[in-house]
mmCIF file with all atom_site columns, C-alpha atoms in Angstrom:
data_model
loop_
_atom_site.group_PDB
_atom_site.id
_atom_site.type_symbol
_atom_site.label_atom_id
_atom_site.label_alt_id
_atom_site.label_comp_id
_atom_site.label_asym_id
_atom_site.label_entity_id
_atom_site.label_seq_id
_atom_site.pdbx_PDB_ins_code
_atom_site.Cartn_x
_atom_site.Cartn_y
_atom_site.Cartn_z
_atom_site.occupancy
_atom_site.B_iso_or_equiv
_atom_site.pdbx_formal_charge
_atom_site.auth_seq_id
_atom_site.auth_comp_id
_atom_site.auth_asym_id
_atom_site.auth_atom_id
_atom_site.pdbx_PDB_model_num
ATOM 1  C CA . UNK A 1 1  ? 20.785  -1.746 5.608  1.00 93.00 ? 189 UNK A CA 1
ATOM 2  C CA . UNK A 1 2  ? 20.687  0.734  8.484  1.00 95.00 ? 190 UNK A CA 1
ATOM 3  C CA . UNK A 1 3  ? 20.708  -2.092 11.018 1.00 96.00 ? 191 UNK A CA 1
ATOM 4  C CA . UNK A 1 4  ? 23.308  -4.336 9.417  1.00 96.00 ? 192 UNK A CA 1
ATOM 5  C CA . UNK A 1 5  ? 25.822  -2.166 7.579  1.00 95.00 ? 193 UNK A CA 1
ATOM 6  C CA . UNK A 1 6  ? 28.216  0.588  8.571  1.00 94.00 ? 194 UNK A CA 1
ATOM 7  C CA . UNK A 1 7  ? 27.452  3.377  6.140  1.00 96.00 ? 195 UNK A CA 1
ATOM 8  C CA . UNK A 1 8  ? 30.725  5.210  5.600  1.00 95.00 ? 196 UNK A CA 1
ATOM 9  C CA . UNK A 1 9  ? 29.242  8.534  4.492  1.00 97.00 ? 197 UNK A CA 1
ATOM 10 C CA . UNK A 1 10 ? 27.022  8.816  7.586  1.00 98.00 ? 198 UNK A CA 1
ATOM 11 C CA . UNK A 1 11 ? 28.308  9.353  11.084 1.00 98.00 ? 199 UNK A CA 1
ATOM 12 C CA . UNK A 1 12 ? 27.250  6.788  13.666 1.00 97.00 ? 200 UNK A CA 1
ATOM 13 C CA . UNK A 1 13 ? 24.861  9.378  15.118 1.00 98.00 ? 201 UNK A CA 1
ATOM 14 C CA . UNK A 1 14 ? 23.345  10.148 11.694 1.00 98.00 ? 202 UNK A CA 1
ATOM 15 C CA . UNK A 1 15 ? 22.815  6.468  10.929 1.00 98.00 ? 203 UNK A CA 1
ATOM 16 C CA . UNK A 1 16 ? 21.291  5.859  14.353 1.00 98.00 ? 204 UNK A CA 1
ATOM 17 C CA . UNK A 1 17 ? 19.010  8.890  13.972 1.00 98.00 ? 205 UNK A CA 1
ATOM 18 C CA . UNK A 1 18 ? 17.841  7.775  10.534 1.00 98.00 ? 206 UNK A CA 1
ATOM 19 C CA . UNK A 1 19 ? 17.135  4.266  11.822 1.00 98.00 ? 207 UNK A CA 1
ATOM 20 C CA . UNK A 1 20 ? 15.173  5.684  14.772 1.00 98.00 ? 208 UNK A CA 1
ATOM 21 C CA . UNK A 1 21 ? 13.106  7.868  12.450 1.00 98.00 ? 209 UNK A CA 1
ATOM 22 C CA . UNK A 1 22 ? 12.392  4.903  10.164 1.00 98.00 ? 210 UNK A CA 1
ATOM 23 C CA . UNK A 1 23 ? 11.248  2.762  13.100 1.00 98.00 ? 211 UNK A CA 1
ATOM 24 C CA . UNK A 1 24 ? 9.002   5.557  14.401 1.00 97.00 ? 212 UNK A CA 1
ATOM 25 C CA . UNK A 1 25 ? 7.496   6.082  10.946 1.00 96.00 ? 213 UNK A CA 1
ATOM 26 C CA . UNK A 1 26 ? 6.859   2.324  10.653 1.00 96.00 ? 214 UNK A CA 1
ATOM 27 C CA . UNK A 1 27 ? 4.928   2.443  13.936 1.00 97.00 ? 215 UNK A CA 1
ATOM 28 C CA . UNK A 1 28 ? 2.942   5.472  12.754 1.00 94.00 ? 216 UNK A CA 1
ATOM 29 C CA . UNK A 1 29 ? 2.071   3.801  9.445  1.00 93.00 ? 217 UNK A CA 1
ATOM 30 C CA . UNK A 1 30 ? 1.053   0.621  11.256 1.00 95.00 ? 218 UNK A CA 1
ATOM 31 C CA . UNK A 1 31 ? -1.228  2.614  13.558 1.00 93.00 ? 219 UNK A CA 1
ATOM 32 C CA . UNK A 1 32 ? -2.779  4.425  10.597 1.00 91.00 ? 220 UNK A CA 1
ATOM 33 C CA . UNK A 1 33 ? -3.390  1.083  8.857  1.00 93.00 ? 221 UNK A CA 1
ATOM 34 C CA . UNK A 1 34 ? -5.065  -0.335 11.973 1.00 94.00 ? 222 UNK A CA 1
ATOM 35 C CA . UNK A 1 35 ? -7.340  2.710  12.241 1.00 92.00 ? 223 UNK A CA 1
ATOM 36 C CA . UNK A 1 36 ? -8.240  2.424  8.576  1.00 91.00 ? 224 UNK A CA 1
ATOM 37 C CA . UNK A 1 37 ? -9.124  -1.255 8.992  1.00 94.00 ? 225 UNK A CA 1
ATOM 38 C CA . UNK A 1 38 ? -10.984 -0.725 12.271 1.00 95.00 ? 226 UNK A CA 1
ATOM 39 C CA . UNK A 1 39 ? -13.196 1.959  10.739 1.00 93.00 ? 227 UNK A CA 1
ATOM 40 C CA . UNK A 1 40 ? -13.814 0.182  7.449  1.00 92.00 ? 228 UNK A CA 1
ATOM 41 C CA . UNK A 1 41 ? -11.938 2.839  5.538  1.00 88.00 ? 229 UNK A CA 1
ATOM 42 C CA . UNK A 1 42 ? -13.809 5.741  7.121  1.00 89.00 ? 230 UNK A CA 1
ATOM 43 C CA . UNK A 1 43 ? -10.627 7.372  8.435  1.00 83.00 ? 231 UNK A CA 1
ATOM 44 C CA . UNK A 1 44 ? -8.358  9.534  6.328  1.00 84.00 ? 232 UNK A CA 1
ATOM 45 C CA . UNK A 1 45 ? -4.794  10.660 6.813  1.00 87.00 ? 233 UNK A CA 1
ATOM 46 C CA . UNK A 1 46 ? -3.926  14.339 6.724  1.00 89.00 ? 234 UNK A CA 1
ATOM 47 C CA . UNK A 1 47 ? -1.542  15.376 3.982  1.00 91.00 ? 235 UNK A CA 1
ATOM 48 C CA . UNK A 1 48 ? 0.562   17.073 6.659  1.00 92.00 ? 236 UNK A CA 1
ATOM 49 C CA . UNK A 1 49 ? 1.102   13.619 8.171  1.00 88.00 ? 237 UNK A CA 1
ATOM 50 C CA . UNK A 1 50 ? 2.100   12.048 4.863  1.00 92.00 ? 238 UNK A CA 1
ATOM 51 C CA . UNK A 1 51 ? 4.695   14.656 3.893  1.00 96.00 ? 239 UNK A CA 1
ATOM 52 C CA . UNK A 1 52 ? 7.275   13.716 6.576  1.00 95.00 ? 240 UNK A CA 1
ATOM 53 C CA . UNK A 1 53 ? 6.855   10.027 5.695  1.00 95.00 ? 241 UNK A CA 1
ATOM 54 C CA . UNK A 1 54 ? 7.496   10.759 2.033  1.00 96.00 ? 242 UNK A CA 1
ATOM 55 C CA . UNK A 1 55 ? 10.526  12.878 2.883  1.00 98.00 ? 243 UNK A CA 1
ATOM 56 C CA . UNK A 1 56 ? 11.894  10.034 4.991  1.00 98.00 ? 244 UNK A CA 1
ATOM 57 C CA . UNK A 1 57 ? 11.325  7.529  2.174  1.00 97.00 ? 245 UNK A CA 1
ATOM 58 C CA . UNK A 1 58 ? 13.186  9.870  -0.177 1.00 98.00 ? 246 UNK A CA 1
ATOM 59 C CA . UNK A 1 59 ? 16.044  10.279 2.315  1.00 98.00 ? 247 UNK A CA 1
ATOM 60 C CA . UNK A 1 60 ? 16.341  6.493  2.691  1.00 98.00 ? 248 UNK A CA 1
ATOM 61 C CA . UNK A 1 61 ? 16.220  6.055  -1.075 1.00 98.00 ? 249 UNK A CA 1
ATOM 62 C CA . UNK A 1 62 ? 19.065  8.571  -1.477 1.00 98.00 ? 250 UNK A CA 1
ATOM 63 C CA . UNK A 1 63 ? 21.160  6.828  1.193  1.00 98.00 ? 251 UNK A CA 1
ATOM 64 C CA . UNK A 1 64 ? 20.528  3.466  -0.472 1.00 96.00 ? 252 UNK A CA 1
ATOM 65 C CA . UNK A 1 65 ? 21.535  4.758  -3.892 1.00 97.00 ? 253 UNK A CA 1
ATOM 66 C CA . UNK A 1 66 ? 24.701  6.361  -2.562 1.00 97.00 ? 254 UNK A CA 1
ATOM 67 C CA . UNK A 1 67 ? 25.613  3.237  -0.570 1.00 97.00 ? 255 UNK A CA 1
ATOM 68 C CA . UNK A 1 68 ? 25.088  0.996  -3.617 1.00 96.00 ? 256 UNK A CA 1
ATOM 69 C CA . UNK A 1 69 ? 27.229  3.276  -5.784 1.00 96.00 ? 257 UNK A CA 1
ATOM 70 C CA . UNK A 1 70 ? 30.065  3.063  -3.249 1.00 94.00 ? 258 UNK A CA 1
ATOM 71 C CA . UNK A 1 71 ? 29.851  -0.698 -2.772 1.00 91.00 ? 259 UNK A CA 1
ATOM 72 C CA . UNK A 1 72 ? 29.554  -1.741 -6.409 1.00 86.00 ? 260 UNK A CA 1
#
C-alpha cells in the first residue's frame, strides 16, 4: 500500500517516512529471527525493542483502515 498507492491523507514526506520505518523494522525483525535461529532459541528480545515495532504495526493498521474507509 505504501509503495503502490498515493495516500491522500498523508503528505508525500509522511508516506515516505512511514515506508522507511516499515522497511527498517522489517530488517530488524529479520535480524532478530536469524539470531533466534542461530542460537537455537537461546536469545530473547527486550521488551523495549518490541514496543516501537508494535507502535509501528498499530500506525500502519490505522493508516490501512482509514485508507480503506476512503476508497470504499
